[in-house]
PDB file of C-alpha atoms in Angstrom:
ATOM      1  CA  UNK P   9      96.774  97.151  41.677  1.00 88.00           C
ATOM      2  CA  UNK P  10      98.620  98.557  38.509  1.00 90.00           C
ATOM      3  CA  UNK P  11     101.194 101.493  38.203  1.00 94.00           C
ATOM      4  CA  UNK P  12     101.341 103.413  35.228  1.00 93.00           C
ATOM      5  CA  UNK P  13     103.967 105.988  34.426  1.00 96.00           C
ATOM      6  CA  UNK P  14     102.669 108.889  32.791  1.00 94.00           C
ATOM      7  CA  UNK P  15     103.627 110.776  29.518  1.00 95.00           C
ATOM      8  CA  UNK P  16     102.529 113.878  28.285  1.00 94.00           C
ATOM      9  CA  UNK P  17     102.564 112.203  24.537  1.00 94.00           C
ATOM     10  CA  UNK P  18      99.470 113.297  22.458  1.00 94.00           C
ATOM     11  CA  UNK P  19      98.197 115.260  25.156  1.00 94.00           C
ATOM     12  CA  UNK P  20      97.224 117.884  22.519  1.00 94.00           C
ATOM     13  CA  UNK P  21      94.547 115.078  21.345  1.00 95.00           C
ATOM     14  CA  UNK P  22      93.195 114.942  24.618  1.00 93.00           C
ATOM     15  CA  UNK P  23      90.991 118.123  24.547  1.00 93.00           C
ATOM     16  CA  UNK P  24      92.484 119.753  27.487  1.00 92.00           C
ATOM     17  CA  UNK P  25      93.565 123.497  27.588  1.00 94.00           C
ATOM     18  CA  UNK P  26      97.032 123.630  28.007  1.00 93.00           C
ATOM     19  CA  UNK P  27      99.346 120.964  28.885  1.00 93.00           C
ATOM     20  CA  UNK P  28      99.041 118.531  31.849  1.00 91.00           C
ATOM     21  CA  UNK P  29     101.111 120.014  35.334  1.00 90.00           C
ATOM     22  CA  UNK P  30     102.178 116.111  35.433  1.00 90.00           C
ATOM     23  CA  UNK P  31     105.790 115.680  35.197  1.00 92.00           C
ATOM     24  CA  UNK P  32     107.002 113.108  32.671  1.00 93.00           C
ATOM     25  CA  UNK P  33     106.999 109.646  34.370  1.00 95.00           C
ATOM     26  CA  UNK P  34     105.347 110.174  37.220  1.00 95.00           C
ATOM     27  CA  UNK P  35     104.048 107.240  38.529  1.00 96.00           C
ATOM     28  CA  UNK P  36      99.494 106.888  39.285  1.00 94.00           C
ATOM     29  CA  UNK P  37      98.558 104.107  41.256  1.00 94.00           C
ATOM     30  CA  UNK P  38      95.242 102.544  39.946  1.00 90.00           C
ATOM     31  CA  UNK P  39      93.280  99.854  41.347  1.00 85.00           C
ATOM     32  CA  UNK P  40      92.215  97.094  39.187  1.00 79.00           C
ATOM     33  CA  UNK P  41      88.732  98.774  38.513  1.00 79.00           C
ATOM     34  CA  UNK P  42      90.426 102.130  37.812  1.00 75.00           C
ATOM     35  CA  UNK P  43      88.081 103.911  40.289  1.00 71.00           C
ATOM     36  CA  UNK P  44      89.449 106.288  42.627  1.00 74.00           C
ATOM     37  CA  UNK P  45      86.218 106.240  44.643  1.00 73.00           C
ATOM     38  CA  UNK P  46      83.080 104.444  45.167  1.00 73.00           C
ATOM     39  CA  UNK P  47      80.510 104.356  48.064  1.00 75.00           C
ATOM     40  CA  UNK P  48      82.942 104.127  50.888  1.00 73.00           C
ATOM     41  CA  UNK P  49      84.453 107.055  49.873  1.00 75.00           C
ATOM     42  CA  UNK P  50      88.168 108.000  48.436  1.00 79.00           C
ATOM     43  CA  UNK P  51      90.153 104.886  48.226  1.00 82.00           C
ATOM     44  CA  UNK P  52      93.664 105.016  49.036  1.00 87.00           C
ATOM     45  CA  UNK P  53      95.264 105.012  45.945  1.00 89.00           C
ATOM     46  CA  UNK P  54      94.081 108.766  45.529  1.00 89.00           C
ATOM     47  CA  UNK P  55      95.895 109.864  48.667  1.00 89.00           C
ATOM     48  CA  UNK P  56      99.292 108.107  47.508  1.00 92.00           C
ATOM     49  CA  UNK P  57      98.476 109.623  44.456  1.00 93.00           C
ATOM     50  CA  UNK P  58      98.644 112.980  45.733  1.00 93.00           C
ATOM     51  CA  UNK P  59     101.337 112.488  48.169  1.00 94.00           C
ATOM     52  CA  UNK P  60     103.606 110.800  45.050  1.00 95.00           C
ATOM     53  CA  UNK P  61     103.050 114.327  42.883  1.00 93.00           C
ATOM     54  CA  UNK P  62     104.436 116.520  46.208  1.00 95.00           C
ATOM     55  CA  UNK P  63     108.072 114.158  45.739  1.00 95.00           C
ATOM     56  CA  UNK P  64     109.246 116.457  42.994  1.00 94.00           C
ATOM     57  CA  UNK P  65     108.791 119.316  45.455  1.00 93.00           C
ATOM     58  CA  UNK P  66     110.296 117.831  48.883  1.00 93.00           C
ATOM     59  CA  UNK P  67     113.273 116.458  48.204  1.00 90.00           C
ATOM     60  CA  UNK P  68     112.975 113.371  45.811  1.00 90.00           C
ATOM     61  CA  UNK P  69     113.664 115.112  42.232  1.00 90.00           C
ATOM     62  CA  UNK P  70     114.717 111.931  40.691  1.00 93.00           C
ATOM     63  CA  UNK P  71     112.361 109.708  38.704  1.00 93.00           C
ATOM     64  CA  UNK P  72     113.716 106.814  39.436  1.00 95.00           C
ATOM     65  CA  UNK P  73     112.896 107.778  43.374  1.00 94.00           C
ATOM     66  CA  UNK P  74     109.570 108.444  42.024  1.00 95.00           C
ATOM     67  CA  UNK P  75     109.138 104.576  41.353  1.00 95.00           C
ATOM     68  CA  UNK P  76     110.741 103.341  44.029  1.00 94.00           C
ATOM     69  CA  UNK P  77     108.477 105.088  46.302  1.00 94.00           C
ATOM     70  CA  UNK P  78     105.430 104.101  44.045  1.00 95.00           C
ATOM     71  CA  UNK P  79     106.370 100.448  43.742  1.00 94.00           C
ATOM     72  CA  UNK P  80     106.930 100.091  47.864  1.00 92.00           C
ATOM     73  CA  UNK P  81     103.603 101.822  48.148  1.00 93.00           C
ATOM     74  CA  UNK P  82     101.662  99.681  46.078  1.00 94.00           C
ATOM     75  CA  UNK P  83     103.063  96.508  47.881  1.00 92.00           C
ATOM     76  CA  UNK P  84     101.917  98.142  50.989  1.00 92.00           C
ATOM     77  CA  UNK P  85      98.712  98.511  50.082  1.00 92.00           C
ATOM     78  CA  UNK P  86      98.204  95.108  48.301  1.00 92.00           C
ATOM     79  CA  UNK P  87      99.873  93.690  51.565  1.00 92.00           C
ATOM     80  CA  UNK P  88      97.010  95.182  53.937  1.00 93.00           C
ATOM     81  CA  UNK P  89      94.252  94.176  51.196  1.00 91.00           C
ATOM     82  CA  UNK P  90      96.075  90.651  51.729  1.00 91.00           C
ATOM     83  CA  UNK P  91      95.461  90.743  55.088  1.00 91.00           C
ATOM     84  CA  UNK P  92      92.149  92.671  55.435  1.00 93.00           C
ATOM     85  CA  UNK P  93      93.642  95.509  57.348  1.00 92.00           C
ATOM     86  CA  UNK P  94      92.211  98.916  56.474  1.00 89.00           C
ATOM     87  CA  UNK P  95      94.897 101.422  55.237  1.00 88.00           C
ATOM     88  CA  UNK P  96      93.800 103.721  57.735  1.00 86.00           C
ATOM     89  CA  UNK P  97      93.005 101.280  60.300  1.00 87.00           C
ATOM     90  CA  UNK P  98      94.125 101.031  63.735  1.00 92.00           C
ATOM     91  CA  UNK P  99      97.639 101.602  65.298  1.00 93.00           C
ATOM     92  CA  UNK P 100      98.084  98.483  66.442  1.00 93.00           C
ATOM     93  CA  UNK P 101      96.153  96.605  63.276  1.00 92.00           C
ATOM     94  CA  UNK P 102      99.153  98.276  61.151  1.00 91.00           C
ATOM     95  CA  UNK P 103     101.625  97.728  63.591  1.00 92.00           C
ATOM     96  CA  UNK P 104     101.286  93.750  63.169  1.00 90.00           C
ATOM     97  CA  UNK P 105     100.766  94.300  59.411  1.00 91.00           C
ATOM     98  CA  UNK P 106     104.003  95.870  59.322  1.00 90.00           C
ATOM     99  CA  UNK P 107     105.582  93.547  61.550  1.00 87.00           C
ATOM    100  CA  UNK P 108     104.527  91.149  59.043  1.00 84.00           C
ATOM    101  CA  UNK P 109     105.598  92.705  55.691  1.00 79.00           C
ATOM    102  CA  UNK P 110     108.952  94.028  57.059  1.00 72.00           C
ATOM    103  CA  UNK P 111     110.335  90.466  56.811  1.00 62.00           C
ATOM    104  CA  UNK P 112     108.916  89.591  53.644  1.00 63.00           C
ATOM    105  CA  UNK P 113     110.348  92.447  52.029  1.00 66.00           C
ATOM    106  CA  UNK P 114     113.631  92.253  53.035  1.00 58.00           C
ATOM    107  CA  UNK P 115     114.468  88.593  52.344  1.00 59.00           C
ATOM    108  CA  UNK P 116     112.806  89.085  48.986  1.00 59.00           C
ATOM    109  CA  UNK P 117     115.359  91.726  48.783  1.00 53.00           C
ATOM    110  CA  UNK P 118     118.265  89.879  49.483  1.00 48.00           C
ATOM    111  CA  UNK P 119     118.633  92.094  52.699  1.00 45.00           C
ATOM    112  CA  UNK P 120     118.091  89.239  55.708  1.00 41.00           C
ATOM    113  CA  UNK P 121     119.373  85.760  55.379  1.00 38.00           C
ATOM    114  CA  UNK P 122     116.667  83.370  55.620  1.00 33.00           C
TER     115      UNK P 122
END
């Protein structure tokens, strides 16, 4: 799964109408196929997608917010792929894959003495 930070740079080449409503460094998860959909549907990285362009608007005006939000999503999300949980699976299938990236993340942190 990749993150990409956009930029409005030589958006006039681009053959759009005006200029993109994307704020400067904003980050767009993609997977590594760069589909957003395919037979199953929408795949999740379209509805972080759209939840990461409401941050400007509710409360997290920073960039660098922007990231950290993207980056912990993306781990999520490659965490449950990891471990064959559906992002939109079960309570208690995300329960136990939470249970199981909470530690991971911390002590990779720093946070939790191993």
């Amino acid at each position: 799964m990749l993150v990409h930070f956009f930029s409005a740079e030589g958006w006039q080449s681009w053959g759009l109408d005006g200029e993109p409503l994307i704020p400067e460094r904003m980050p767009v998860l993609f997977d590594d196929n760069f589909l957003f959909e395919d037979a199953g549907g929408p795949r999740a990285t379209r509805a972080v997608n759209a939840w990461l362009r409401t941050l400007p608007s509710s409360g997290a005006p920073s960039p660098n917010s922007w990231r950290a939000y993207a980056l912990a999503a993306r781990d999520w999300l490659m965490h449950l792929r990891r471990h064959r949980v559906a992002v939109f699976g079960t309570r208690q299938e995300l329960v136990a894959a939470l249970g199981s990236w909470l530690p991971r993340t911390m002590s990779s942190s720093g946070s939790v003495a191993s």
